[in-house]
Coordinates of C-alpha atoms in Angstrom, one line a residue:
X1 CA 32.9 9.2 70.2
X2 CA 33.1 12.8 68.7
X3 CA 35.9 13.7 70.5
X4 CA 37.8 10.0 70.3
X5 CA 37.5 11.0 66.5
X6 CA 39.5 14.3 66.5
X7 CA 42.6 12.3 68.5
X8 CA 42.5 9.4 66.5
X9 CA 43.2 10.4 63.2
X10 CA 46.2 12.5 63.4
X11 CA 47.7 9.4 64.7
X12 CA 46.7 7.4 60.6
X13 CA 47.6 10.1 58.6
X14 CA 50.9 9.0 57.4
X15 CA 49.2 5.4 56.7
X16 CA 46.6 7.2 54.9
X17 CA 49.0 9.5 52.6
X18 CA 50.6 6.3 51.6
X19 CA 47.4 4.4 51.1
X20 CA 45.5 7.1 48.9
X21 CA 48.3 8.9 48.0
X22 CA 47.5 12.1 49.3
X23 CA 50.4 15.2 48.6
X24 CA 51.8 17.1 51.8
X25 CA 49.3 19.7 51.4
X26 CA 46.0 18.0 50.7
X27 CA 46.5 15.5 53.9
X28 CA 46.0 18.7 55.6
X29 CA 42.7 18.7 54.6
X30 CA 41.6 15.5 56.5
X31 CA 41.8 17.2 59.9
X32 CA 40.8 20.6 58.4
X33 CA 37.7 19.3 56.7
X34 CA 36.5 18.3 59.8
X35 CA 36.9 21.2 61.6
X36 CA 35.9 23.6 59.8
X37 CA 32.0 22.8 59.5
X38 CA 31.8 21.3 62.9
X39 CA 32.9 24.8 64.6
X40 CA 31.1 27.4 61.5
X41 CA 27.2 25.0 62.1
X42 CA 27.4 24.6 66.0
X43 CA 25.6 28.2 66.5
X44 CA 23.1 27.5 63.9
X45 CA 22.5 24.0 65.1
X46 CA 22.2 24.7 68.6
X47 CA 19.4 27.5 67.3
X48 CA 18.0 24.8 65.4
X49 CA 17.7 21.9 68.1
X50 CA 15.8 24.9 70.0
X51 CA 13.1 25.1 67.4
X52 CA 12.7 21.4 66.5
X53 CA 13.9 19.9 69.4
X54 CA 17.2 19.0 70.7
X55 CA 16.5 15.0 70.9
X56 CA 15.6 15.1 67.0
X57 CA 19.0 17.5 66.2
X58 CA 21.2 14.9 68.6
X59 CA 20.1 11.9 66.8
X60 CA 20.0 13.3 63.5
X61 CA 23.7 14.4 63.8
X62 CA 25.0 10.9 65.8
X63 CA 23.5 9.5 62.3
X64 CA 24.6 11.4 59.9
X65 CA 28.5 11.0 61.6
X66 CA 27.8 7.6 62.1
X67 CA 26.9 6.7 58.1
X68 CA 29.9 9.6 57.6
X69 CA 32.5 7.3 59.0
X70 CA 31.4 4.2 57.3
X71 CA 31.7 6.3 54.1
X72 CA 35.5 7.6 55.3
X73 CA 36.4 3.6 56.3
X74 CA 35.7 2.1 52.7
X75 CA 37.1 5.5 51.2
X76 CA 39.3 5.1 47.6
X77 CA 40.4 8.3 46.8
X78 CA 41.6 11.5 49.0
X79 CA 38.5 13.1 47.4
X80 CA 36.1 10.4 48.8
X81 CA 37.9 10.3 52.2
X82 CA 37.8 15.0 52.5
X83 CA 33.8 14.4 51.5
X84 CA 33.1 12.1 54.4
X85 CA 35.5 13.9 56.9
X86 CA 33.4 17.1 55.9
X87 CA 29.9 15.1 56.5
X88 CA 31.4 14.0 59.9
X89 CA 32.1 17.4 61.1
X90 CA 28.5 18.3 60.0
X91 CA 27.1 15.5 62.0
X92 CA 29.3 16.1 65.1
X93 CA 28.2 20.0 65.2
X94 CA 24.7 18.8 65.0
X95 CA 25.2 16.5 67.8
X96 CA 27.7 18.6 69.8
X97 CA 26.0 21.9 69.6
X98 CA 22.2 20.5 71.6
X99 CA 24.1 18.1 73.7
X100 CA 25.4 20.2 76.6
X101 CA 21.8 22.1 76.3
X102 CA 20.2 18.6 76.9
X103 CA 21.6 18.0 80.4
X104 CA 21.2 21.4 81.8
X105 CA 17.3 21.4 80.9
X106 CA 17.3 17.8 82.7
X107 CA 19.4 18.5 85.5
X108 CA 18.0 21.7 87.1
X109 CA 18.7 21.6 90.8
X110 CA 23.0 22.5 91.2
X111 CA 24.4 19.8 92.9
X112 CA 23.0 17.3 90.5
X113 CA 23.8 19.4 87.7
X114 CA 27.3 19.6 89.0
X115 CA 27.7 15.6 88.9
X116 CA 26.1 15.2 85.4
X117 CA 28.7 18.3 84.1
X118 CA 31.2 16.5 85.5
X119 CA 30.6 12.8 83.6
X120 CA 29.7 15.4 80.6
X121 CA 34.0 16.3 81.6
X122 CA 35.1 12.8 82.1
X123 CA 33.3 11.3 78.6
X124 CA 35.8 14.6 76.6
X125 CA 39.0 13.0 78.4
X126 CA 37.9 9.6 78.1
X127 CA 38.0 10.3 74.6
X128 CA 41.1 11.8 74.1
X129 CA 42.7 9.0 75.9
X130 CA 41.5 6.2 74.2
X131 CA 42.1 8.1 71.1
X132 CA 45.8 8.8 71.3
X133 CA 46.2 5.0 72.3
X134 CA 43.6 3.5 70.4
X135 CA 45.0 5.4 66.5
X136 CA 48.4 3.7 66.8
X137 CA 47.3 0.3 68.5
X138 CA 44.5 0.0 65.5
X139 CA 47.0 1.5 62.9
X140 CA 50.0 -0.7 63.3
X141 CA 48.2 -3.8 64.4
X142 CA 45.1 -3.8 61.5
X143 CA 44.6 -0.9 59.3
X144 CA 44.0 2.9 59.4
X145 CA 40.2 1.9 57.8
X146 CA 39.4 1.2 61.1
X147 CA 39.5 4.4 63.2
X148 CA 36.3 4.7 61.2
X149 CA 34.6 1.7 61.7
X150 CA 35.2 1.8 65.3
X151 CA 32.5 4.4 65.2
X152 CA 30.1 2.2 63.4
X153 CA 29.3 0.3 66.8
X154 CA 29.1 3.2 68.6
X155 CA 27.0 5.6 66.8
X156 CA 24.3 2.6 66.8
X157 CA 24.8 2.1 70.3
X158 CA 24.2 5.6 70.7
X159 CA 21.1 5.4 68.5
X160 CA 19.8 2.8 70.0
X161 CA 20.5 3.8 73.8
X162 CA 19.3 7.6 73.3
X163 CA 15.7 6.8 71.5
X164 CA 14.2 5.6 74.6
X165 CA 16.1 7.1 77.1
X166 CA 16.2 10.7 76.2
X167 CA 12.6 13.1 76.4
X168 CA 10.9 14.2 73.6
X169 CA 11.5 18.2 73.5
X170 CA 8.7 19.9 72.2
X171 CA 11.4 22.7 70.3
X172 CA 9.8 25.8 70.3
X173 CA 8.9 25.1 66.4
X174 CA 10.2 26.8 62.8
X175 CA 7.7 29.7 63.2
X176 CA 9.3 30.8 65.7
X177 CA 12.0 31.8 63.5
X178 CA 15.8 31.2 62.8
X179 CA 16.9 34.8 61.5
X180 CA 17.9 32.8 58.1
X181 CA 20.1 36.1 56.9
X182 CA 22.0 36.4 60.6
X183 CA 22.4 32.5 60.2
X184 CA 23.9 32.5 56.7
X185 CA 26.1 35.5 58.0
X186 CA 27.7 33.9 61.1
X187 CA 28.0 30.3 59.3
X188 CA 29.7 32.2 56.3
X189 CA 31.5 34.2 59.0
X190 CA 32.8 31.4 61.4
X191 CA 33.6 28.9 58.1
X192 CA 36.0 31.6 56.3
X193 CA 37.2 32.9 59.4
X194 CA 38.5 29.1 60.3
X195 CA 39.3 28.3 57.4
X196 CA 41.9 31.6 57.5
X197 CA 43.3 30.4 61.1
X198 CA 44.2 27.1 60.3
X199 CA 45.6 28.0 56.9
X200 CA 47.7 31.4 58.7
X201 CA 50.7 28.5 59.8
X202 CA 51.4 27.9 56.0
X203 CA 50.9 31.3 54.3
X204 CA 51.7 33.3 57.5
X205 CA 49.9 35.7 59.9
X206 CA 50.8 38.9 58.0
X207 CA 50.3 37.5 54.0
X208 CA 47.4 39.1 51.8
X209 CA 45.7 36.0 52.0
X210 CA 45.8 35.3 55.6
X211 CA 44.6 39.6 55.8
X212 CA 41.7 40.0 53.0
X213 CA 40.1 36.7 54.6
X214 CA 40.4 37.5 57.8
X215 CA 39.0 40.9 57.0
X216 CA 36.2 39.3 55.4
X217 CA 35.6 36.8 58.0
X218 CA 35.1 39.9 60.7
X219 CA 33.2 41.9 58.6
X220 CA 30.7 39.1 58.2
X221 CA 30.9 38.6 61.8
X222 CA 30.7 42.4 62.9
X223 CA 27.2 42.4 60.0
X224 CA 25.8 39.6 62.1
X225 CA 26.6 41.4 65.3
X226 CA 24.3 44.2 63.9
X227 CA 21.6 42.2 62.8
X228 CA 21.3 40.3 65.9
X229 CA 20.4 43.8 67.7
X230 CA 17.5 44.2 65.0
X231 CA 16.2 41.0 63.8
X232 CA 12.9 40.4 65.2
X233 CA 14.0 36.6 66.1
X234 CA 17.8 36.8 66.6
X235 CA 19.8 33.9 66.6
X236 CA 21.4 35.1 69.8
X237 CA 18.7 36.9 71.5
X238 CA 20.2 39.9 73.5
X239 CA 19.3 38.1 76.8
X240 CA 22.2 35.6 76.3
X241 CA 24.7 38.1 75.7
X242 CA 23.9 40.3 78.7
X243 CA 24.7 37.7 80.8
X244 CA 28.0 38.0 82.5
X245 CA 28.7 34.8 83.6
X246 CA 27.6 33.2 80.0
X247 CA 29.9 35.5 78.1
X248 CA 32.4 35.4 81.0
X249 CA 32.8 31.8 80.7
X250 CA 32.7 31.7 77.1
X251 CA 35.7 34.3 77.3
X252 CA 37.3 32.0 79.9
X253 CA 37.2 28.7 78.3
X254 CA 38.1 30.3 74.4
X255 CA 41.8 31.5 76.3
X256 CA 42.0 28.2 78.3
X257 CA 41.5 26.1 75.3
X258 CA 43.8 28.0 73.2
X259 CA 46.5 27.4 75.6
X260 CA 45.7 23.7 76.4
X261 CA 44.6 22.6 72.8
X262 CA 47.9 23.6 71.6
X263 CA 49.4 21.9 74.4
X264 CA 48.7 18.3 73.6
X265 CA 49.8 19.1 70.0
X266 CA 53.0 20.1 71.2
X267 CA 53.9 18.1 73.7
X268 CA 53.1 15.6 71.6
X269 CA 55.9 16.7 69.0
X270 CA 58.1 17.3 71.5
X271 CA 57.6 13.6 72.5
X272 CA 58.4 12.5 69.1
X273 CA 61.4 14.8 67.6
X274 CA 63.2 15.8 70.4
X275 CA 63.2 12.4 72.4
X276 CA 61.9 10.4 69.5
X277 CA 59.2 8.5 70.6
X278 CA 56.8 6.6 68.1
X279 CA 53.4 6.9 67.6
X280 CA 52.5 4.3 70.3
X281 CA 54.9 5.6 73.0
X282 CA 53.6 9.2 72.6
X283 CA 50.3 8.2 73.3
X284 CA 50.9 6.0 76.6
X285 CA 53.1 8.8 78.0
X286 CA 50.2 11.2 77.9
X287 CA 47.6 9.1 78.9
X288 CA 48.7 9.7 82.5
X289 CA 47.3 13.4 81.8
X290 CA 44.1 12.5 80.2
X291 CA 43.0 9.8 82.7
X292 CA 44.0 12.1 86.1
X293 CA 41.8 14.8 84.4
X294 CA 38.9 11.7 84.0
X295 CA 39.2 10.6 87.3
X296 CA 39.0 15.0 88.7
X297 CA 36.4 15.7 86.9
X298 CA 34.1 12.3 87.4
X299 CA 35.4 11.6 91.4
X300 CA 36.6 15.1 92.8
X301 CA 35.4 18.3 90.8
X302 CA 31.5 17.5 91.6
X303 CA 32.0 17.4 95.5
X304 CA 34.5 20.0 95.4
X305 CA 32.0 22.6 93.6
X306 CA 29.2 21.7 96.3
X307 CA 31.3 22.5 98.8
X308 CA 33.5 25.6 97.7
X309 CA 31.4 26.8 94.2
X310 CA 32.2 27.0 91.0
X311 CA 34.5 29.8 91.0
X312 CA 36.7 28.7 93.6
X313 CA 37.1 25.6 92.1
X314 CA 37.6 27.1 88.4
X315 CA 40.4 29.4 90.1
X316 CA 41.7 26.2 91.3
X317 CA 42.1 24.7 88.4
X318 CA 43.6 27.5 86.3
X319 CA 46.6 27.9 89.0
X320 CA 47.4 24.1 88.2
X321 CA 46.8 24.4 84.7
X322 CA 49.3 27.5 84.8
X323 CA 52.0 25.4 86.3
X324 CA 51.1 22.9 83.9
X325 CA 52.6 25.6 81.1
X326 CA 55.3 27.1 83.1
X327 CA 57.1 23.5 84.3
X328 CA 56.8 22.9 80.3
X329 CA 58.6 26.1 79.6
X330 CA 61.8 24.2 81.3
X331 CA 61.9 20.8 79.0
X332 CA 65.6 19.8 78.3
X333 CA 66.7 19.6 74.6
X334 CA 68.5 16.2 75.7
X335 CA 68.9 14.4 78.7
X336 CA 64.9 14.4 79.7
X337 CA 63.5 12.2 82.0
X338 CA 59.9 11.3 81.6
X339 CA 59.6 11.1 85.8
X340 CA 61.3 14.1 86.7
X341 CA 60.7 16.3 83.7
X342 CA 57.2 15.4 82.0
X343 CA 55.4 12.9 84.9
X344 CA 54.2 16.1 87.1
X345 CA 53.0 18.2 84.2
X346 CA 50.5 15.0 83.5
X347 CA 49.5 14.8 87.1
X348 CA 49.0 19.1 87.1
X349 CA 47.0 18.6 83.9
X350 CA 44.2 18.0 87.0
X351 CA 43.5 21.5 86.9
X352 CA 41.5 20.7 83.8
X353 CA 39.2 18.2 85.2
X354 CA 38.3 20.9 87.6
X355 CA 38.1 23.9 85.5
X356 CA 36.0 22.8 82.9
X357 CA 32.7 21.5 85.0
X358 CA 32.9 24.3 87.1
X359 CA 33.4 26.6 84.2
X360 CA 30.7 24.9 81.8
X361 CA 28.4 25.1 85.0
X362 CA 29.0 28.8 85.8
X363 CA 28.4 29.4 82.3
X364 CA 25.0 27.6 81.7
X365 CA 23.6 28.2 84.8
X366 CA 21.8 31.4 84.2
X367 CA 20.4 30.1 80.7
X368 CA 16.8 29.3 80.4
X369 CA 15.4 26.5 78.5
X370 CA 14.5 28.1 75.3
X371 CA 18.2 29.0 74.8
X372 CA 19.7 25.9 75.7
X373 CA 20.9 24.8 72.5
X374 CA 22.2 27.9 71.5
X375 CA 23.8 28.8 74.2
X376 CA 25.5 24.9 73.9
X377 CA 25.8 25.9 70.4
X378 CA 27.8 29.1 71.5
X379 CA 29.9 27.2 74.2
X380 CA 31.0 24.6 72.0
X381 CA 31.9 26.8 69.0
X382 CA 34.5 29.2 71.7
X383 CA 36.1 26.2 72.4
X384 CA 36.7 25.4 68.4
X385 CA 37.7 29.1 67.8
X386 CA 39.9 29.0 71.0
X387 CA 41.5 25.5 69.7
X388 CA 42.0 26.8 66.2
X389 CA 43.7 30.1 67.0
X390 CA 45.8 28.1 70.2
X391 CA 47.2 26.0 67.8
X392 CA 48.0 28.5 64.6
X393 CA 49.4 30.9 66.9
X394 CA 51.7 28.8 69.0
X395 CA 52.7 26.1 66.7
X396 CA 53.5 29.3 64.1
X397 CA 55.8 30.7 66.9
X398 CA 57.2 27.3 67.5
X399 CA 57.9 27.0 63.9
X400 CA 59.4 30.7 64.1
X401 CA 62.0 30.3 66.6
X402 CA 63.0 26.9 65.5
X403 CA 63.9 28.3 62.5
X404 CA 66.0 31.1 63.6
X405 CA 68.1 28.5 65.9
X406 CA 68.7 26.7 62.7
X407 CA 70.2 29.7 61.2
X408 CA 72.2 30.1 64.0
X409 CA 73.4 26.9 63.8
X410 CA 72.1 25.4 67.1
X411 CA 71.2 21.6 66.9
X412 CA 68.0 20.0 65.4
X413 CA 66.9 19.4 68.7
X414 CA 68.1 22.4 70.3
X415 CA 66.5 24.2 67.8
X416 CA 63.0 22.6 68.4
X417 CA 63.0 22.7 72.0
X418 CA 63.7 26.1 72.1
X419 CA 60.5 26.9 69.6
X420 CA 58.4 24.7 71.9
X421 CA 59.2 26.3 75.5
X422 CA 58.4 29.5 73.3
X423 CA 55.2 28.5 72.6
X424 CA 54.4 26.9 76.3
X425 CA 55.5 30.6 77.6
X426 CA 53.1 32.4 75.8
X427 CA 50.6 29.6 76.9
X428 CA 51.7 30.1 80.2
X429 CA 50.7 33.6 79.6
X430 CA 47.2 32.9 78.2
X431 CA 46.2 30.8 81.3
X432 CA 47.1 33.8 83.1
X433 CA 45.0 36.1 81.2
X434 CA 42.1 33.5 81.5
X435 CA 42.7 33.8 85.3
X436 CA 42.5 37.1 85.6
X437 CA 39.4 37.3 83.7
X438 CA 37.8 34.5 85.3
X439 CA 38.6 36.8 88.7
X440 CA 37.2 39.8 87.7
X441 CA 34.4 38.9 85.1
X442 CA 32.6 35.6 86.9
X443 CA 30.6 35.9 90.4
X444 CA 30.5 32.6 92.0
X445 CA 27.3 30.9 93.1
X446 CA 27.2 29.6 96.8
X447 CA 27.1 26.2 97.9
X448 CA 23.7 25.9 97.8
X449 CA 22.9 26.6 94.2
X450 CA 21.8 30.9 95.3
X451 CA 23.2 32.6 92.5
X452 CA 25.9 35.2 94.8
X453 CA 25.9 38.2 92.0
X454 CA 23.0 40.6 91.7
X455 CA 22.5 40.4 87.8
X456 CA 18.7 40.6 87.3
X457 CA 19.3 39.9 83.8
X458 CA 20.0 36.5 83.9
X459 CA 16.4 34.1 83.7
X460 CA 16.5 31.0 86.3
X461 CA 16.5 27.6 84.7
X462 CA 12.8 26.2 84.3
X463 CA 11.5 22.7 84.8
X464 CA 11.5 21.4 80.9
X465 CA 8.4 20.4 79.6
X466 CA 8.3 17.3 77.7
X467 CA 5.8 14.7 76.0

């Protein structure tokens, strides 16, 4: 549902603009409201669903989303509509930040865990799918008031499905502390310093304001980096952070996601002004991607990890994912044909639905129960900053070189495609970079669960205690 929600709404925002009448510039804000609270509170929820359980911090953020998008579906104003997409990102960090710690803490042995990652995968691409689709079928056939109300039924289902069927966590409880100034510093931190990335495409990377933010944002950042090392309960306790395969992974997934995030955005735009697809077509001609990376990481990337490990498989997947990038960098500016030209970087997209279980398990495998939701927490929020600065910096290079063709007088779509095989080169680097630093900074576990490094750092997984 969470993620359905970030791929259905780019799809309305034309129909909203007209509806509400929102100018160029605040329409931005319906996608940016959103994302900047749900990646700035994901650390502190995590810590949070630690200390008063993560069953009370997942249902309290499915409700509060839930009663956020009926607010956003009977919205009047742009005002009304920004003030529930902000409430929504609150409630999906709330949720999304304790959810990834809830299955590790009830799957413990590896293989299991494996399978349970992998339907944790195939629910992200399920979403993504249906949301691409679903935004233009409910759009064009009803109204753009109901990408929100869709969530209604859900978000009670969810309610009503997770209050008997999840454990009650005991949390560790409030006195065991939250580091209130270390969490004020890194909320502060990560809200300004997404706020700057997502703003750096209009203003541009080297402008006063996109500088004095950012410089603010890391020195916020850098002050909660101190304080974690003296606070007497941090909100990342030094344990998590010397683990190499936890910040490894996080490392990993933040250049993976940058590269792939931006992708689907692109791709996307290439779909619709250079071959000029609608809104409909764009989103069937990419669901081949999102439903082959479902089907590898539900059917193939669980029995695959069991057999080879998670690094193998991870490696695996980032060579696909590579050629994914680098058969992009090759897209005609006319002439394309969808079977020859865009069909096989869909069916490469695979290397996803491998990557990501065996990269989430690698990563969470060496965290113990206490630090479950903040280590979620810290998962999920690299995968917003890697998303945020993936998309800034390519589409800002896309933008770039676009431009200059246009001075040169090259055609619209000349122009364009040239700005986007820009952008899916420097992707293609990326994924290279995330490679290499999956090679060198991730040990693989063996077959049978035996972690295969020597860190004698990293705490085993214990057996959660629940009422």
């Amino acid at each position: 549902m969470l993620i359905l929600d970030g791929s259905i709404v780019t799809v309305a925002m034309p129909a909203m603009q007209s509806d509400l009448g929102f100018t160029p510039a605040g329409l931005s804000w319906v996608v940016n409201a959103y994302l900047i609270p749900f990646g700035a509170l994901l650390l502190l929820a995590g810590r949070l669903g630690d200390l008063i359980g993560r069953k009370k911090m997942f249902l309290s953020g499915i409700g509060v989303f839930t009663a956020a998008s009926l607010l956003a579906g009977v919205a009047g104003s742009p005002a009304v509509l920004i003030a529930s997409r902000f409430l929504q990102g609150v409630g999906s960090a709330m949720a999304s930040a304790v959810g990834l710690g809830i299955l590790i803490t009830l799957f413990t042995e590896p293989r299991e865990r494996a399978k349970a990652i992998a339907v944790f995968a195939f629910t992200g691409a399920a979403g993504a799918s249906i949301g691409q689709v679903l935004g233009g079928v409910l759009t064009d056939a009803l109204d753009w008031r109901w990408i929100f109300a869709i969530n209604l039924p859900l978000g009670i289902a969810v309610l009503a499905l997770a209050l008997p069927l999840l454990p009650n966590d005991r949390g560790l409880g409030l006195k065991a502390g939250a580091d209130i100034i270390g969490a004020s510093l890194v909320t502060v931190g990560l809200t300004l310093g997404i706020y700057t990335i997502v703003k750096a495409e209009h203003y541009g990377w080297v402008d006063a304001h996109t500088l004095g933010l950012g410089a603010v944002a890391a020195a916020l950042l850098a002050a909660f980096a101190v304080r974690q090392s003296r606070a007497r309960t941090p909100l990342i306790t030094p344990r998590l952070l010397r683990s190499r395969s936890l910040v490894g992974a996080n490392l990993v997934q933040m250049l993976m996601v940058a590269a792939l995030f931006a992708f689907q955005i692109l791709v996307a735009l290439y779909l619709q002004n250079v071959l000029g697809y609608g809104a409909l077509e764009t989103g069937l001609a990419m669901l081949p991607a999102a439903v082959i990376i479902g089907v590898t990481a539900l059917g193939v990337s669980a029995r695959l990890i069991g057999r080879f490990g998670e690094r193998a498989v991870l490696l695996t997947g980032l060579v696909l994912l590579v050629g994914v990038l680098g058969l992009l960098t090759r897209v005609p500016a006319t002439g394309a044909n969808y079977v020859t030209d865009l069909l096989p970087v869909m069916i490469l997209a695979a290397g996803f639905g491998l990557a990501l279980p065996a990269l989430t398990s690698l990563g969470m495998s060496g965290v113990a129960a206490e630090d479950a939701g903040v280590a979620s927490g810290l998962f999920n929020t690299t995968q917003q900053l890697g998303g945020a600065i993936g998309v800034a910096v390519l589409t800002t290079l896309a933008a770039s070189r676009t431009e200059s063709g246009l001075d040169r007088g090259d055609s619209t779509a000349q122009a364009l495609t040239s700005g986007y095989q820009l952008a899916f080169t420097v992707g293609t680097g990326i994924l290279v970079a995330a490679f290499a630093a999956a090679l060198f900074l991730l040990r693989g576990r063996s077959t049978t669960g035996e972690d295969a490094d020597t860190d004698t750092d990293r705490p085993a997984v214990p057996a959660p205690t629940f009422h």
